[in-house]
Every structure is written in C-alpha cells, then in structure tokens.
CSV table of C-alpha atoms in Angstrom, one decimal:
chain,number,residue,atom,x,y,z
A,1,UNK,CA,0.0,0.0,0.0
A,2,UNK,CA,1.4,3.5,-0.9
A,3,UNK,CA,-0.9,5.6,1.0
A,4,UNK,CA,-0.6,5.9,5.3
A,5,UNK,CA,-1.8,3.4,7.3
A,6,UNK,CA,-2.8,3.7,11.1
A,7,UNK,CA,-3.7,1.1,13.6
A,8,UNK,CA,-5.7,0.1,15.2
A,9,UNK,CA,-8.9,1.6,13.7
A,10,UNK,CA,-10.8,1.5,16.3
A,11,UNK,CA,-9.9,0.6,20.3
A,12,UNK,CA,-12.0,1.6,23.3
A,13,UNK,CA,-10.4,1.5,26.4
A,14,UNK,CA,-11.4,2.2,29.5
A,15,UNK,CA,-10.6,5.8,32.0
A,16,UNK,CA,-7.2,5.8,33.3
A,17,UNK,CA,-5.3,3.5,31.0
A,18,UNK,CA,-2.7,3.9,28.6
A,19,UNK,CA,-2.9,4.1,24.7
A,20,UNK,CA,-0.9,3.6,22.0
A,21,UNK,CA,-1.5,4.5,18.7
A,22,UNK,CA,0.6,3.7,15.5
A,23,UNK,CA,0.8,5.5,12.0
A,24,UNK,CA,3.1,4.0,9.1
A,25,UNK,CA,3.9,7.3,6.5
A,26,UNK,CA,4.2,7.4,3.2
A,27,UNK,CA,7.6,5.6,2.7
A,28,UNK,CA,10.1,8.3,2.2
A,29,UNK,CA,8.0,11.4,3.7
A,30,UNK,CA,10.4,13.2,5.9
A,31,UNK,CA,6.9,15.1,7.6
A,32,UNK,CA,4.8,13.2,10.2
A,33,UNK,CA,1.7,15.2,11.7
A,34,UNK,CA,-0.8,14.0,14.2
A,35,UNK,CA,-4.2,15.8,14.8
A,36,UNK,CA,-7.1,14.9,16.7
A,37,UNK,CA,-11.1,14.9,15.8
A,38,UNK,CA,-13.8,15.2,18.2
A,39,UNK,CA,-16.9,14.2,16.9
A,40,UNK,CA,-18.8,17.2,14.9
A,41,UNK,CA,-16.0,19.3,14.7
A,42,UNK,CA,-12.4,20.6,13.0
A,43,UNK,CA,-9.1,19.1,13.4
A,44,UNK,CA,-6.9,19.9,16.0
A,45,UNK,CA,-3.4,20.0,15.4
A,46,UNK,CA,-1.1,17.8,18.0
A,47,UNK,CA,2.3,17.7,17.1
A,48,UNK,CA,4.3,17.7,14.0
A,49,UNK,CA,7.8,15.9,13.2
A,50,UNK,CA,10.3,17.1,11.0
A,51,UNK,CA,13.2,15.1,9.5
A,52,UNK,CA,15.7,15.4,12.4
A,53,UNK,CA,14.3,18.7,13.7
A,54,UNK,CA,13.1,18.6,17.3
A,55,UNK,CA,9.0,18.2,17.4
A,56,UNK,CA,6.8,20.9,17.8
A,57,UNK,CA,4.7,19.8,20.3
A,58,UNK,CA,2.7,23.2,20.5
A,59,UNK,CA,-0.8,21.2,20.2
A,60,UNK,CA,-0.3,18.9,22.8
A,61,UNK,CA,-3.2,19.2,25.2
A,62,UNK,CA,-1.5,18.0,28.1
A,63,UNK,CA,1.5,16.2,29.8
A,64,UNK,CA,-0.3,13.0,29.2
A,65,UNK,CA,-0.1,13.1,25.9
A,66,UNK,CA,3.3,12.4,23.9
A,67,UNK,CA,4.4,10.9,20.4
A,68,UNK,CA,7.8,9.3,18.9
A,69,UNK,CA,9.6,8.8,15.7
A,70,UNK,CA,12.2,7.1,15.1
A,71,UNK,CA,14.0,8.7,11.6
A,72,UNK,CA,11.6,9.0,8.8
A,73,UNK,CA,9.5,6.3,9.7
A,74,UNK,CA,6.7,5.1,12.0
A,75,UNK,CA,5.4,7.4,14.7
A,76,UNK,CA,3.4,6.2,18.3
A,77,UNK,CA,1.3,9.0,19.8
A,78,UNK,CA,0.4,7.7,23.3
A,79,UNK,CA,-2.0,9.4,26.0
A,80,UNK,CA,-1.5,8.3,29.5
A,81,UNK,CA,-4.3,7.9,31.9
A,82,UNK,CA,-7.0,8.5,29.2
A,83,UNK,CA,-10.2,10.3,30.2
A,84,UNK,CA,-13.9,10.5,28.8
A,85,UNK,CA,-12.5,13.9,26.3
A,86,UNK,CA,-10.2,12.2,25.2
A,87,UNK,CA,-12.6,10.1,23.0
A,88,UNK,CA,-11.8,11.3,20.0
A,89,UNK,CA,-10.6,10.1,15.8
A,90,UNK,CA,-6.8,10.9,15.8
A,91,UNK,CA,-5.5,11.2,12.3
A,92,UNK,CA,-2.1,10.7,11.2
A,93,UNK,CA,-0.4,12.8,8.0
A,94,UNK,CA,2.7,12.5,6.2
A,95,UNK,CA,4.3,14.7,3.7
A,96,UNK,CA,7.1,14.9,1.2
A,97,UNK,CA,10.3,16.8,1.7
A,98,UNK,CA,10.4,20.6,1.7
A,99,UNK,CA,8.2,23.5,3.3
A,100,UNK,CA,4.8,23.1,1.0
A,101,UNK,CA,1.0,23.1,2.7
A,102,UNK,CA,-0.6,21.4,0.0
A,103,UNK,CA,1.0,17.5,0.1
A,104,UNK,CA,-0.6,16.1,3.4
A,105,UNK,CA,-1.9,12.8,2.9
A,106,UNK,CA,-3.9,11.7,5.8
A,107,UNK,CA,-4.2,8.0,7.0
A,108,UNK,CA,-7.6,7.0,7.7
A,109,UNK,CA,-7.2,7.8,11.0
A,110,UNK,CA,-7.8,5.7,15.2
A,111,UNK,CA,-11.4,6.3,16.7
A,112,UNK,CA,-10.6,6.3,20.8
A,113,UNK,CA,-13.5,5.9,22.9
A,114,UNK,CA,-12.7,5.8,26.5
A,115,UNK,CA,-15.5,4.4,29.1
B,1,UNK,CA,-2.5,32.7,9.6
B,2,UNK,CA,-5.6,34.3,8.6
B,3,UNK,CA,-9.0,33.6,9.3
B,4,UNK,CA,-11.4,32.3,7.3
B,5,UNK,CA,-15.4,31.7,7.2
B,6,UNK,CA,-17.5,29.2,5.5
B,7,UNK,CA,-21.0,28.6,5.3
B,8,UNK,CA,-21.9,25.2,7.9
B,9,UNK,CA,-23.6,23.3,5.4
B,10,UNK,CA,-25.0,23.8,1.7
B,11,UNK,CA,-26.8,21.5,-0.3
B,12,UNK,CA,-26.7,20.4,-4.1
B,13,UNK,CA,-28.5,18.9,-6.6
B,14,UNK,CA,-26.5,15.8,-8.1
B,15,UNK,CA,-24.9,17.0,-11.7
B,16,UNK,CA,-25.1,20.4,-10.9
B,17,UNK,CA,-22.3,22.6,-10.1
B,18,UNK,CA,-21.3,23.4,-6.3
B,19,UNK,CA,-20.1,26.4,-5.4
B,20,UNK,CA,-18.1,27.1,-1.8
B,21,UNK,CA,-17.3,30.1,-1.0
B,22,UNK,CA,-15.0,31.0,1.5
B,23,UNK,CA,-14.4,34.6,3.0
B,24,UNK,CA,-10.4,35.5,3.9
B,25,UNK,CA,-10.9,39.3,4.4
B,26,UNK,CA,-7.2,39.5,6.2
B,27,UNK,CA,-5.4,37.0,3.8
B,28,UNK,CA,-1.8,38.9,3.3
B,29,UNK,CA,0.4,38.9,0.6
B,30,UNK,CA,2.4,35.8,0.2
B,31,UNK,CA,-0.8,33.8,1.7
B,32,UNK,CA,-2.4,30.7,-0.5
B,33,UNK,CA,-5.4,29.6,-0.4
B,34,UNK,CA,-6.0,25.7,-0.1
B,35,UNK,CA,-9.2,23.0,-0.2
B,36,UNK,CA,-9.3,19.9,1.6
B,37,UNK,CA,-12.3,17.6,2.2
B,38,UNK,CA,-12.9,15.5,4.0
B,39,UNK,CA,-15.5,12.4,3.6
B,40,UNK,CA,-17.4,10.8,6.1
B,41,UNK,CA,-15.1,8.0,8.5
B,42,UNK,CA,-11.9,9.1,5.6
B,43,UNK,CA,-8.9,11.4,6.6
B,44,UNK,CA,-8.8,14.9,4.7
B,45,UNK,CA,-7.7,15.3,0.8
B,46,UNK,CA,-6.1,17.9,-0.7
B,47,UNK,CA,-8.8,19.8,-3.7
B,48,UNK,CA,-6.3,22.6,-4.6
B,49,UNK,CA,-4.5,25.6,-4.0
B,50,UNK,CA,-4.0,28.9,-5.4
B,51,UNK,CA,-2.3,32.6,-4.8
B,52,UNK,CA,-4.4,34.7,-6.9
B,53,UNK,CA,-4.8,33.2,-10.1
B,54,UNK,CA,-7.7,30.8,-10.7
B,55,UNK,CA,-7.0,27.2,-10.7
B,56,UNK,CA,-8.3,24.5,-12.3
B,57,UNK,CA,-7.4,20.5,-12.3
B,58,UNK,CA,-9.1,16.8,-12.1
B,59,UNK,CA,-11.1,17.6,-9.3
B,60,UNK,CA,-11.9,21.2,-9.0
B,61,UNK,CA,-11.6,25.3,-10.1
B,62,UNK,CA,-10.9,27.7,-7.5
B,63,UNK,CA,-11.6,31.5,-8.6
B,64,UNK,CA,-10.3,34.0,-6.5
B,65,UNK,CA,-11.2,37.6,-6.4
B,66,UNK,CA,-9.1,40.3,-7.3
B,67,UNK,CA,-8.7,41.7,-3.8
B,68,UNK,CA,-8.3,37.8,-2.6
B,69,UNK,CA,-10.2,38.5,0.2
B,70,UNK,CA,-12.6,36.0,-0.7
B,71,UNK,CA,-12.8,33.0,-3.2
B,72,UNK,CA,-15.5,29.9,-4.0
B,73,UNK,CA,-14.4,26.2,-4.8
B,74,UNK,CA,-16.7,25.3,-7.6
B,75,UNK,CA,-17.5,21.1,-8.4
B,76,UNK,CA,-18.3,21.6,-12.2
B,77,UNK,CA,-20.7,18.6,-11.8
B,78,UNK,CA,-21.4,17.2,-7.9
B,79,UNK,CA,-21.9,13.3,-7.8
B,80,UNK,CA,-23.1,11.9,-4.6
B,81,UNK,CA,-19.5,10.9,-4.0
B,82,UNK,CA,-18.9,14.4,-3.3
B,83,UNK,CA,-20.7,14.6,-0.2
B,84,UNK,CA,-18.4,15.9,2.1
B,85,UNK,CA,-16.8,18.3,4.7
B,86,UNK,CA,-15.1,21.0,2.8
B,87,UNK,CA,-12.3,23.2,4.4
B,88,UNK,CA,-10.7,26.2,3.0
B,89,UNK,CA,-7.5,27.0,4.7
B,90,UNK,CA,-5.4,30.4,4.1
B,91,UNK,CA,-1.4,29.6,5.0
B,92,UNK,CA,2.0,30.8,3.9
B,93,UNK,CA,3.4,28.5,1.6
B,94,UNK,CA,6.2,27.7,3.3
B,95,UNK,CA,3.9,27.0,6.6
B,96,UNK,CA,4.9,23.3,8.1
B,97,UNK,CA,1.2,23.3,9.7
B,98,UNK,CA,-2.8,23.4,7.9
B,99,UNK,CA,-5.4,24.5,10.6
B,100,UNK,CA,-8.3,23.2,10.2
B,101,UNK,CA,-11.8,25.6,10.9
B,102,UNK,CA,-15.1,23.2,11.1
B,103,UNK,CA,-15.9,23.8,6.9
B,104,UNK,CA,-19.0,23.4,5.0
B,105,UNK,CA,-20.8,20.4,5.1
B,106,UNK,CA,-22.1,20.0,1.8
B,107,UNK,CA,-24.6,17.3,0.5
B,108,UNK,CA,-25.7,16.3,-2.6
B,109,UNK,CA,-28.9,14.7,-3.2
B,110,UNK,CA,-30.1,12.6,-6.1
C-alpha cells in the first residue's frame, strides 16, 4: 500500500489507562503530523515531526499526551491515563520533503472511545 | 494565519455545479489559499490551492477575487460521492502546519 496506514482503527479503552496509537507514513516522507477529531468538529493539530528537527509539540493538550519517531518512519502517539475527552478520531499525515502546505496525505485515521 | 469563514452546510443537486465560497478578508500577501475535504469515516484530501490566479485541475476550479479577500471552490458537476466536509484554509506556503476551521458540510442529493 502506498498511502498511510494507522492502527488500530478502532480501540476503546477504558478511563485511566494507557494508549498507544501507531501510524506508518508514506515511505520516504520526511513530515509526520498528528491531529485529533472530536466528533462534529475541525481538526486539531497535535504535534508535527520534521526530519531530524526537534517536534513541535505546541498542540499537545496536556502532559499526558506524547508521540515518537524514530528517523523517517513510523510514529506512536500515546496518551497516559486517558479520560472521557479524550474520545476522539486521531488522524495521522505525512508529507514529502520541503516546506509546502498542500501535500498532506492523511491516513484514515484511530477512533478512541474511552469508558 | 488568517482567518477564514465558510457557510456550515449547503446542499446540491446531483450534476449540478457546487459552489463554496470562503471569506479571507485579512489574507496577506504571500498567503495561499487551499481545499481539503474530508468524507465521512476518511482522513482529509487535498482539492487545490492557489495565490491569486484561478486554478483548475481533475477535481476542481478555485476562482479568487481580485482583492483575494474571498474566493468559491466550484465542483463543475457534484456526484453523490462528493458529499463531504469542505475546508478552505489560508497559509504561507512555506507553513509546516494546515489548521483546520469546522468547513462546510455539503450534501448532494439525487
């Protein structure tokens, strides 16, 4: 497959566990985004990896929430000690080399539901 | 980056054209103006992007006015496939991030 893939697709889990949540890039993208979906509304930006450029972890909601990459290629976003909010679709995006806006391709994204 | 508005929702009549418009009153100079949608349960696509000229390709046109402070993503001829969220984003080019506003929910009925 040449497009992103992100697992699991679904998991429900229940308050106060841990997550983990996988996303495999477009091979070769050196740009990893994560945002998060509530249901009804926009997408919220998380946290965006660049190449070997430190993260910007500006959208992080809190200090339970972290993500990894190792080089260019898969990425874990984790959330600690999850909570009802929390319940959301997290999408994953990659993109190509270079500074452009238009290249994200998304993956087709984790729904979280926390009990 | 600047702010734009969007109607919530529009409706259209299956083979007719849709037209989104999208106000961006504060857009500066060296801002684009891109499309994504976004269909129901499927991560966001990319449409397509412009400065100030109009674009055209597979997909869609975007015409942008002269001032840019506004501009309307037109689907020559909406199939029910095209039922979707719509989001029109203003960014510098060279931006690393796209935020997202809540877009237009359009639906297209048969």
């Amino acid at each position: 497959g040449a497009g992103v893939s992100q697992s699991p697709s679904n998991k429900v889990t229940e308050k106060g566990k841990d997550v983990e949540l996988r996303c495999d890039p477009i091979s070769g993208h050196t740009a990893l985004y994560w945002y998060r979906q509530r249901l009804g509304q926009g997408l919220e930006f998380l946290i965006y990896f660049q190449g070997n450029s430190a993260p910007d972890k500006s959208g992080l909601p809190s200090d339970r929430f972290s993500a990894e990459r190792t080089g260019e290629s898969v990425s874990t976003l984790t959330i600690q000690r999850t909570q009802q909010e929390d319940s959301a679709v997290y999408l994953c995006a990659s993109r190509a080399g270079g500074r452009r806006a238009d290249t994200q391709y998304f993956g087709p994204g984790t729904r979280l539901t926390v009990l | 980056d600047a702010k734009t508005t969007q109607p919530t929702s529009m409706d259209c009549a299956e083979g007719r054209a849709a037209n989104l418009p999208c106000n961006h009153s504060t857009i500066s100079g060296n801002e684009y103006v891109y499309w994504y949608r976004q269909i129901h349960s499927q991560g966001p696509q990319y449409i397509i992007h412009g400065l100030k000229n109009n674009e055209t390709n597979e997909m869609a046109s975007l015409i942008i006015t002269e001032d840019r402070k506004s501009s309307t993503l037109i689907l020559p001829h909406a199939t029910l496939r095209d039922t979707a969220v719509y989001y029109c984003i203003v960014t510098s080019y060279n931006t690393d991030k796209l935020i997202f506003g809540t877009g237009t929910r359009l639906q297209v009925f048969p």
